[in-house]
GROMACS .gro file of N, CA, C and O in nm:
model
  400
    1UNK      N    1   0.085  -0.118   0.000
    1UNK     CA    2   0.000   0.000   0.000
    1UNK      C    3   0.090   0.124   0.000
    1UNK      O    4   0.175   0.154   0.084
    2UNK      N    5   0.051   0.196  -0.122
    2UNK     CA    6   0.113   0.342  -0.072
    2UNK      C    7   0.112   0.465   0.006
    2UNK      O    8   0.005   0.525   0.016
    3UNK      N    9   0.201   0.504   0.053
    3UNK     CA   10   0.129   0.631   0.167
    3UNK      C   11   0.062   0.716   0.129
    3UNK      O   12  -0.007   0.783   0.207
    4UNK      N   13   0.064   0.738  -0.031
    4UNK     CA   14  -0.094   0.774  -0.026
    4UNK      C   15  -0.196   0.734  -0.046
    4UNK      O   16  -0.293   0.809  -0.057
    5UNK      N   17  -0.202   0.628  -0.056
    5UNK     CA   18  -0.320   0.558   0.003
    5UNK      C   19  -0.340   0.550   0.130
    5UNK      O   20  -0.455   0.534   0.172
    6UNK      N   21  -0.260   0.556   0.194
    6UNK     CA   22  -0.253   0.550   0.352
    6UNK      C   23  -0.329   0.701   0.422
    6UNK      O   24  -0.413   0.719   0.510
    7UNK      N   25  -0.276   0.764   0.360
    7UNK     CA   26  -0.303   0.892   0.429
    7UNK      C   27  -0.420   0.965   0.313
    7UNK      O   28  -0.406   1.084   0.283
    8UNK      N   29  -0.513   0.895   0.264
    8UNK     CA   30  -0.588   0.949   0.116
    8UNK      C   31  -0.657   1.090   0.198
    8UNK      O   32  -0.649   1.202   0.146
    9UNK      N   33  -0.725   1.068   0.328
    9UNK     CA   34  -0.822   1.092   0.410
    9UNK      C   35  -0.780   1.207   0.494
    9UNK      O   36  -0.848   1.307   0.517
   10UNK      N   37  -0.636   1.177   0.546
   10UNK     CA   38  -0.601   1.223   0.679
   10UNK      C   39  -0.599   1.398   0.655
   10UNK      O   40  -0.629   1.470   0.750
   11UNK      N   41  -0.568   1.449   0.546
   11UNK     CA   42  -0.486   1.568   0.505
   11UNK      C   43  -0.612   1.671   0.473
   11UNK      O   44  -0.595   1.792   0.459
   12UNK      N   45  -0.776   1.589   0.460
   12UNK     CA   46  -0.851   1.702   0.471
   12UNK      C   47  -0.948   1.715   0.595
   12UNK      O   48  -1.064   1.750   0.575
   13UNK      N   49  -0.903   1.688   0.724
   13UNK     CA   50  -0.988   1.683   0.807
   13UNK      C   51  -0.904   1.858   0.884
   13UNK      O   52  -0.792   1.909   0.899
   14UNK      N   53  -1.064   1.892   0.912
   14UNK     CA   54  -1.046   2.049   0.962
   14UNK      C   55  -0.981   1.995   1.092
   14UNK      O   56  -0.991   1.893   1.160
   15UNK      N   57  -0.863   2.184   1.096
   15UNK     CA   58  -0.845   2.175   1.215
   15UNK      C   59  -0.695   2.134   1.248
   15UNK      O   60  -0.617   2.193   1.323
   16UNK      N   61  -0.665   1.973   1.145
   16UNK     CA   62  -0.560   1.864   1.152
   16UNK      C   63  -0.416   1.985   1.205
   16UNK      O   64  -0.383   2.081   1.135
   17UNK      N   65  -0.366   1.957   1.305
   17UNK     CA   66  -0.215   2.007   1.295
   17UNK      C   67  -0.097   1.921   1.211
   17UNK      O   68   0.003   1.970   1.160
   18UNK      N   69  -0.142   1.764   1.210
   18UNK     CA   70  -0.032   1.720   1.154
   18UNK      C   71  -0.118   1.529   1.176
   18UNK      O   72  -0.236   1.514   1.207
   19UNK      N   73  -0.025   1.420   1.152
   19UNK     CA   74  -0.096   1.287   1.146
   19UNK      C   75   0.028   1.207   1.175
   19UNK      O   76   0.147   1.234   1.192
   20UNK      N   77  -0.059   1.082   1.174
   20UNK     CA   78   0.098   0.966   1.181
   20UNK      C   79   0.012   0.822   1.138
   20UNK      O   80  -0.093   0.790   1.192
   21UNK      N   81   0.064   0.764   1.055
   21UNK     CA   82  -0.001   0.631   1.014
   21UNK      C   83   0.073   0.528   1.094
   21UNK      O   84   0.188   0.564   1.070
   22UNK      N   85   0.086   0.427   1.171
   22UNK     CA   86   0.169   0.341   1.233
   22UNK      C   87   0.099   0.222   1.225
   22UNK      O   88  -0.022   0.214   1.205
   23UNK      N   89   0.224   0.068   1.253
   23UNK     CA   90   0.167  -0.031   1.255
   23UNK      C   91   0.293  -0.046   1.364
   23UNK      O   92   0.374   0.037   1.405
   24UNK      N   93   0.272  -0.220   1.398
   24UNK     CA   94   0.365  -0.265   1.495
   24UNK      C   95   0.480  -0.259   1.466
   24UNK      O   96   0.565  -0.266   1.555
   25UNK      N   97   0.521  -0.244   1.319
   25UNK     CA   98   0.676  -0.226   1.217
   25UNK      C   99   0.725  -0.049   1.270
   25UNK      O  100   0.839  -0.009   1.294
   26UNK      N  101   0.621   0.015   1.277
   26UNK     CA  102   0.674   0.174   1.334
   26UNK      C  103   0.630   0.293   1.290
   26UNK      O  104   0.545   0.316   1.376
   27UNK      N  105   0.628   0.387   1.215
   27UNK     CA  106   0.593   0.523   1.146
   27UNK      C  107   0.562   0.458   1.012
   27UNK      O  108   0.649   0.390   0.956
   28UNK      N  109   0.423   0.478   0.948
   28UNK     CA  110   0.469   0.459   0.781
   28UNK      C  111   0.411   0.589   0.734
   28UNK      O  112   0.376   0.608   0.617
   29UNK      N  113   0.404   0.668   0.823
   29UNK     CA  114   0.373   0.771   0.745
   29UNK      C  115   0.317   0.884   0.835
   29UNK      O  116   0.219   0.875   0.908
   30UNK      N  117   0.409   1.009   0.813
   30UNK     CA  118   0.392   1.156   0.895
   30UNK      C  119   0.343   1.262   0.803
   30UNK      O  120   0.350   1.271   0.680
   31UNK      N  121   0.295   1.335   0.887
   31UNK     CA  122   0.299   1.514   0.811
   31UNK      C  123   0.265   1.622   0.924
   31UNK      O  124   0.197   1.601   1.024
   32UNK      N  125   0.307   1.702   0.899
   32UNK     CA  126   0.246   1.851   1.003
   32UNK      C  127   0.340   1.828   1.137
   32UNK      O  128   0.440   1.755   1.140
   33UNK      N  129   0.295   1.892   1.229
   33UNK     CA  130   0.353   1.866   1.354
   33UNK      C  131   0.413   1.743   1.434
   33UNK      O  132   0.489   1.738   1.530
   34UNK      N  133   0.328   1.613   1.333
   34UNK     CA  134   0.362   1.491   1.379
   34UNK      C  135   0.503   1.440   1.284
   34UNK      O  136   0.560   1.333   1.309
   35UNK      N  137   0.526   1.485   1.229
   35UNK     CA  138   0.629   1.470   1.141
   35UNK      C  139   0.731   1.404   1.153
   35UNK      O  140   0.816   1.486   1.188
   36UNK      N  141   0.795   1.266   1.144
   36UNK     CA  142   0.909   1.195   1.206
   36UNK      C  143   0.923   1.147   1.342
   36UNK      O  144   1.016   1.081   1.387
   37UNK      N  145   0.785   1.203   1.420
   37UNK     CA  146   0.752   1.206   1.573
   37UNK      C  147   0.773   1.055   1.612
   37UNK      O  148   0.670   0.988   1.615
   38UNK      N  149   0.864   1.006   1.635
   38UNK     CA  150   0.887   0.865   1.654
   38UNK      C  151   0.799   0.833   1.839
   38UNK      O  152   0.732   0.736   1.874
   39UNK      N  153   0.841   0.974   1.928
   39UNK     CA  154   0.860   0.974   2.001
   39UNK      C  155   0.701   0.943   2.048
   39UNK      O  156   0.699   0.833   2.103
   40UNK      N  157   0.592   0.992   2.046
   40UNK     CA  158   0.438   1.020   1.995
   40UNK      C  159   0.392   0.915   1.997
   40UNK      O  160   0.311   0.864   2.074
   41UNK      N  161   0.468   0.859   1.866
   41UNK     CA  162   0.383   0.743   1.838
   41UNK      C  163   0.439   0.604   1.867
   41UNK      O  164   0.385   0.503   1.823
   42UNK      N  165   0.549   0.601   1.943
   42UNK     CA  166   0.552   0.491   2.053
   42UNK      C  167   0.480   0.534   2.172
   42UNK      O  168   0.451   0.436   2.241
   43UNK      N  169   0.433   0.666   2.231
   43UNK     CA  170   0.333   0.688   2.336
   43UNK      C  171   0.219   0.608   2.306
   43UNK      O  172   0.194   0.510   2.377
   44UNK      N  173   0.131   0.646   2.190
   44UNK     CA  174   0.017   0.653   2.171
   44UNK      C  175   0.040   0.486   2.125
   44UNK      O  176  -0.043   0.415   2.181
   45UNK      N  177   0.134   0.408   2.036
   45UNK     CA  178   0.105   0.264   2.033
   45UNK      C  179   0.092   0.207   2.197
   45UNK      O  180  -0.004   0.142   2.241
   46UNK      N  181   0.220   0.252   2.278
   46UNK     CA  182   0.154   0.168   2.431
   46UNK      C  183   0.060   0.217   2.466
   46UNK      O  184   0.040   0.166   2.576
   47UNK      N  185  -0.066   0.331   2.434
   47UNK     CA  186  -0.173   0.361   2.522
   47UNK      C  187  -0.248   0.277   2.420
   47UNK      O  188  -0.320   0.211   2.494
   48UNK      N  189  -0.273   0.244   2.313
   48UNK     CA  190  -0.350   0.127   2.248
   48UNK      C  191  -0.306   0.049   2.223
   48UNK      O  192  -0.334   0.009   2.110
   49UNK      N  193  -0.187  -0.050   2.319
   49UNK     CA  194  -0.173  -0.149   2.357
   49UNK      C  195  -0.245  -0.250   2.493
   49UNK      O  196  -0.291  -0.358   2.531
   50UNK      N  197  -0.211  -0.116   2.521
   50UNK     CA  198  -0.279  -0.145   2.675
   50UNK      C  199  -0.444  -0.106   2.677
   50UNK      O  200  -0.528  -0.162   2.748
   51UNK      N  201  -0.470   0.003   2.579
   51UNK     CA  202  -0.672  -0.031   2.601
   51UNK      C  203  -0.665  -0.164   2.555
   51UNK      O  204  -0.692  -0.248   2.641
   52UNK      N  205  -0.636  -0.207   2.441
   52UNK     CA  206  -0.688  -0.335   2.385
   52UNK      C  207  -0.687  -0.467   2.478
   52UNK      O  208  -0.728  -0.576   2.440
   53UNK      N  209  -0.610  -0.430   2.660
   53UNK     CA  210  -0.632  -0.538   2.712
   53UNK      C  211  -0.761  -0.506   2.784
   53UNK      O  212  -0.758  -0.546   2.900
   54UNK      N  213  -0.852  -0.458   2.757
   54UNK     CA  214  -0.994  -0.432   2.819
   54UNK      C  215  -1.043  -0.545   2.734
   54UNK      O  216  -1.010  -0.570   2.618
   55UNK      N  217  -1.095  -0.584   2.780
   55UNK     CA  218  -1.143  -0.688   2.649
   55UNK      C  219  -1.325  -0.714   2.766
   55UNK      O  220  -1.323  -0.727   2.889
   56UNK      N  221  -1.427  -0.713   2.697
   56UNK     CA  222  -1.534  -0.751   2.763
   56UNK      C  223  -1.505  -0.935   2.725
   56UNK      O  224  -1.484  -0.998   2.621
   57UNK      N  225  -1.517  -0.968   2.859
   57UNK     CA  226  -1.566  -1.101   2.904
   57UNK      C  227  -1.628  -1.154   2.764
   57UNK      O  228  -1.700  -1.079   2.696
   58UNK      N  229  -1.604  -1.256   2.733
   58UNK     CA  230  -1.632  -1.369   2.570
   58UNK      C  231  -1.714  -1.234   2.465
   58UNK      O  232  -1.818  -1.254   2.402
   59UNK      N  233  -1.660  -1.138   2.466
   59UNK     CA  234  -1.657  -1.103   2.355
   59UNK      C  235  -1.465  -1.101   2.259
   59UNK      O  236  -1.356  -1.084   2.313
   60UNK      N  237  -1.497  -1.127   2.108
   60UNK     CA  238  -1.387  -1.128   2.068
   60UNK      C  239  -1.354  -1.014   1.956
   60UNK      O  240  -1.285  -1.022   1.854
   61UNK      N  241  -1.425  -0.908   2.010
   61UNK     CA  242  -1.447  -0.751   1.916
   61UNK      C  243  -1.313  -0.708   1.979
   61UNK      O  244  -1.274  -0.740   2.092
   62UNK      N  245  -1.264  -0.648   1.910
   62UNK     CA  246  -1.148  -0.510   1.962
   62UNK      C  247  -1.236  -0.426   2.071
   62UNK      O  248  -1.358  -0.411   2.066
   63UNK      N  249  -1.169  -0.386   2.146
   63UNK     CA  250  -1.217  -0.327   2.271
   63UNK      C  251  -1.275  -0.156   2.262
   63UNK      O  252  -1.352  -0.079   2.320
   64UNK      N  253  -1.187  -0.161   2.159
   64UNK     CA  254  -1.228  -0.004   2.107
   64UNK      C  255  -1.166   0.009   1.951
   64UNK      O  256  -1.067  -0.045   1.902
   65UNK      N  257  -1.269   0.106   1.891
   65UNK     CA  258  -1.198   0.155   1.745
   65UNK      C  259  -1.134   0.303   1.775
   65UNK      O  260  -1.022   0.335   1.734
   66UNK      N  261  -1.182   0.351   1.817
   66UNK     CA  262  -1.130   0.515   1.850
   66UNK      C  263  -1.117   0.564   2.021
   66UNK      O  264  -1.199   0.549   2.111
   67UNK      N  265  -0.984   0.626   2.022
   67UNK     CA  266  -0.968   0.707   2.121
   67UNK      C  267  -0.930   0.845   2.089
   67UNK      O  268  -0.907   0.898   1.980
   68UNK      N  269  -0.927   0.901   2.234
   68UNK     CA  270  -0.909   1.014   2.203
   68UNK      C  271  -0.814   1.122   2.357
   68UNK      O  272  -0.850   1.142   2.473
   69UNK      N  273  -0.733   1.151   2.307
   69UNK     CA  274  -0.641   1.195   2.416
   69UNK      C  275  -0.643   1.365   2.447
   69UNK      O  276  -0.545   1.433   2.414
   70UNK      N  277  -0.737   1.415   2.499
   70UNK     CA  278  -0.783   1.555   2.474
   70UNK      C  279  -0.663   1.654   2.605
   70UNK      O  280  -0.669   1.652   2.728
   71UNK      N  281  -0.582   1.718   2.531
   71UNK     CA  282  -0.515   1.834   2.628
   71UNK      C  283  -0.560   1.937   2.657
   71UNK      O  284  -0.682   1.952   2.672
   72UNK      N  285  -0.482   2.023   2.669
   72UNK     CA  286  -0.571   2.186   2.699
   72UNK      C  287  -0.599   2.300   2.559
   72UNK      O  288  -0.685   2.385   2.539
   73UNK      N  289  -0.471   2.247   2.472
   73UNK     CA  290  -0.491   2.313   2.295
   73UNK      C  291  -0.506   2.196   2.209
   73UNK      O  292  -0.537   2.224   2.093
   74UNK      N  293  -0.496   2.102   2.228
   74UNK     CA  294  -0.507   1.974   2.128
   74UNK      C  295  -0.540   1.882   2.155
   74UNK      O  296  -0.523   1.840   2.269
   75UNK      N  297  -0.610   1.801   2.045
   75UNK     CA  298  -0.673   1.692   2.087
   75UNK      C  299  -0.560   1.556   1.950
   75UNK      O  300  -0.522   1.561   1.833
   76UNK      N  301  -0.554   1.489   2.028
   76UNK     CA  302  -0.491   1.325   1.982
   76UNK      C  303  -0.612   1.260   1.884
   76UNK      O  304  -0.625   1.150   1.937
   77UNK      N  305  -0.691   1.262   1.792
   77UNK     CA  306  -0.765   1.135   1.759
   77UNK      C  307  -0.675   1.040   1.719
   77UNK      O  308  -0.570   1.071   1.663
   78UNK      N  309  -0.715   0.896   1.746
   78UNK     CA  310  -0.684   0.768   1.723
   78UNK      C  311  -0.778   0.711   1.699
   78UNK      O  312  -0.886   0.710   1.757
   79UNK      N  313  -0.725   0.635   1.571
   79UNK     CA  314  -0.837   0.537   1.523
   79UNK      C  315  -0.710   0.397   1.462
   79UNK      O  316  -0.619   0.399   1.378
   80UNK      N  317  -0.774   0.268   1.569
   80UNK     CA  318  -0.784   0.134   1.523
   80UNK      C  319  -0.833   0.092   1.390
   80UNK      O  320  -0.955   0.088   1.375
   81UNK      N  321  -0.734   0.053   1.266
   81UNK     CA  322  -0.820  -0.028   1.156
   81UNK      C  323  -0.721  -0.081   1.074
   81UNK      O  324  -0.630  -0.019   1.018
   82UNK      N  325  -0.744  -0.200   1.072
   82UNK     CA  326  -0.661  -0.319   0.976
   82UNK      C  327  -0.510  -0.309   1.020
   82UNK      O  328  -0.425  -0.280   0.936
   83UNK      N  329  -0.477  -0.332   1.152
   83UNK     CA  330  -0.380  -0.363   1.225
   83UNK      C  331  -0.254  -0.229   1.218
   83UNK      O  332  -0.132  -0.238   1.232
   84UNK      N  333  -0.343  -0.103   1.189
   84UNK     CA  334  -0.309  -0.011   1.196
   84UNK      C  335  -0.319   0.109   1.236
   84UNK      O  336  -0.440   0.109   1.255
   85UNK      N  337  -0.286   0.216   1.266
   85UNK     CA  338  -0.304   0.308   1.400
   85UNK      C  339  -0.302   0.446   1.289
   85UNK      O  340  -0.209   0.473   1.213
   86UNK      N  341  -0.402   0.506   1.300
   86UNK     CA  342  -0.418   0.615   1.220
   86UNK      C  343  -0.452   0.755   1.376
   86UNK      O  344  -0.540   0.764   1.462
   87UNK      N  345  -0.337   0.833   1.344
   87UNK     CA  346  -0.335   0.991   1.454
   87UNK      C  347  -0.354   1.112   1.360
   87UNK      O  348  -0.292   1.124   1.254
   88UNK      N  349  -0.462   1.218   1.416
   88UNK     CA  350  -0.410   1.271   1.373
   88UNK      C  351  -0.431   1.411   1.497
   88UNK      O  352  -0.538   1.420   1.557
   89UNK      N  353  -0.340   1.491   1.517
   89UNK     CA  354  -0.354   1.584   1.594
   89UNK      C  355  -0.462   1.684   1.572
   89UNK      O  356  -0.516   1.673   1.462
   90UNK      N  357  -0.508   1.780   1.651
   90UNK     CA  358  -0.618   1.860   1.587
   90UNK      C  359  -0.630   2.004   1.670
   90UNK      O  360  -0.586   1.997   1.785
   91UNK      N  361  -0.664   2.089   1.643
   91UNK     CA  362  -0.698   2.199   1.750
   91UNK      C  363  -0.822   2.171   1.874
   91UNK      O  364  -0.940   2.150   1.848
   92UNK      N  365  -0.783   2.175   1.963
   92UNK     CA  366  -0.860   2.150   2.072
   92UNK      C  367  -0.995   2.285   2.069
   92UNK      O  368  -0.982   2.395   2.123
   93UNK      N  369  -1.097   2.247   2.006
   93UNK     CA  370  -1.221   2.379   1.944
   93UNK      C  371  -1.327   2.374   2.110
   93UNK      O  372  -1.447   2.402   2.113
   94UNK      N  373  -1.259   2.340   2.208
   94UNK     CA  374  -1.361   2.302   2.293
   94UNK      C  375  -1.382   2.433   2.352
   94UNK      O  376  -1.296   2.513   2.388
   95UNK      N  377  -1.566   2.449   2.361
   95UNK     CA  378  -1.601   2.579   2.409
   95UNK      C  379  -1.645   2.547   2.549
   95UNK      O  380  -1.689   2.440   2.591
   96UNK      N  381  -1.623   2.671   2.619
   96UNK     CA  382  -1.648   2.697   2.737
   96UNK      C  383  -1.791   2.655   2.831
   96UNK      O  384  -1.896   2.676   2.770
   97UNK      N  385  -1.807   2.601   2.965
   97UNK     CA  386  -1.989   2.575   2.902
   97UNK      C  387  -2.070   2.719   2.976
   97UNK      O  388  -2.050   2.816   3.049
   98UNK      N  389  -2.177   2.646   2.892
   98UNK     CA  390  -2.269   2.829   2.922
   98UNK      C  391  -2.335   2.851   3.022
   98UNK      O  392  -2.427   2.772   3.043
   99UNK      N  393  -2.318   2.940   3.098
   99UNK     CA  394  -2.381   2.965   3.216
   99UNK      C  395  -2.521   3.007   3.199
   99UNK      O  396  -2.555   3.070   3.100
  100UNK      N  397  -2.618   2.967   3.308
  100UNK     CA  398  -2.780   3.054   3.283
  100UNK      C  399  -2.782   3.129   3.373
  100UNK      O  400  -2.878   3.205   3.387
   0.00000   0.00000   0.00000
C-alpha cells in the first residue's frame, strides 16, 4: 500500500495540525507537527496497547476503534483499523460551558 493511500483521508480533516499512520513495524507515514515524531507514536502505540487489554468477558471484538487523548490546545484522535493506528492531531475547538 502506498502512503498515499494510507493517508488518502487524513490531510482534509479540519483543524488537523499534523498525522501519523503506524503499525507494529513503526511510522509509515507523517505530516504537520507529527512529522518523524517517533517519540508520539511509541506513546500513543503503548496507550492502544494497553486499552486493547480491556477486552469484555467472551466477547472477541477489539475493545475499542477510536480514542481520544484531549489536552488543553489539542486533541490526539486515534483510530484502530486493519492492524493499523491512524493519529491525527487537531486543534482542541472546545467551548467553554454556558452559564444561565
Amino acid at each position: 500500500m502506498t502512503a498515499a493511500a494510507l493517508t488518502a483521508g487524513l490531510e482534509r480533516i479540519p483543524d488537523q495540525l499534523g498525522y501519523l499512520v503506524i503499525s507494529e513495524d513503526g511510522v509509515l507515514a507523517s505530516a504537520g507537527e507529527l512529522e518523524n515524531d517517533e517519540h508520539t507514536a511509541g506513546v500513543i502505540m503503548q496507550m492502544v496497547r494497553t486499552a486493547c487489554r480491556f477486552r469484555l468477558s467472551g466477547s472477541s471484538d477489539a475493545p475499542f476503534k477510536r480514542m481520544s487523548v484531549i489536552l488543553e490546545d489539542f486533541v490526539y484522535a486515534v483510530t484502530v483499523s486493519g492492524h493499523k493506528v491512524f493519529v491525527v492531531k487537531r486543534h482542541n475547538n472546545q467551548h467553554d460551558p454556558i452559564s444561565v
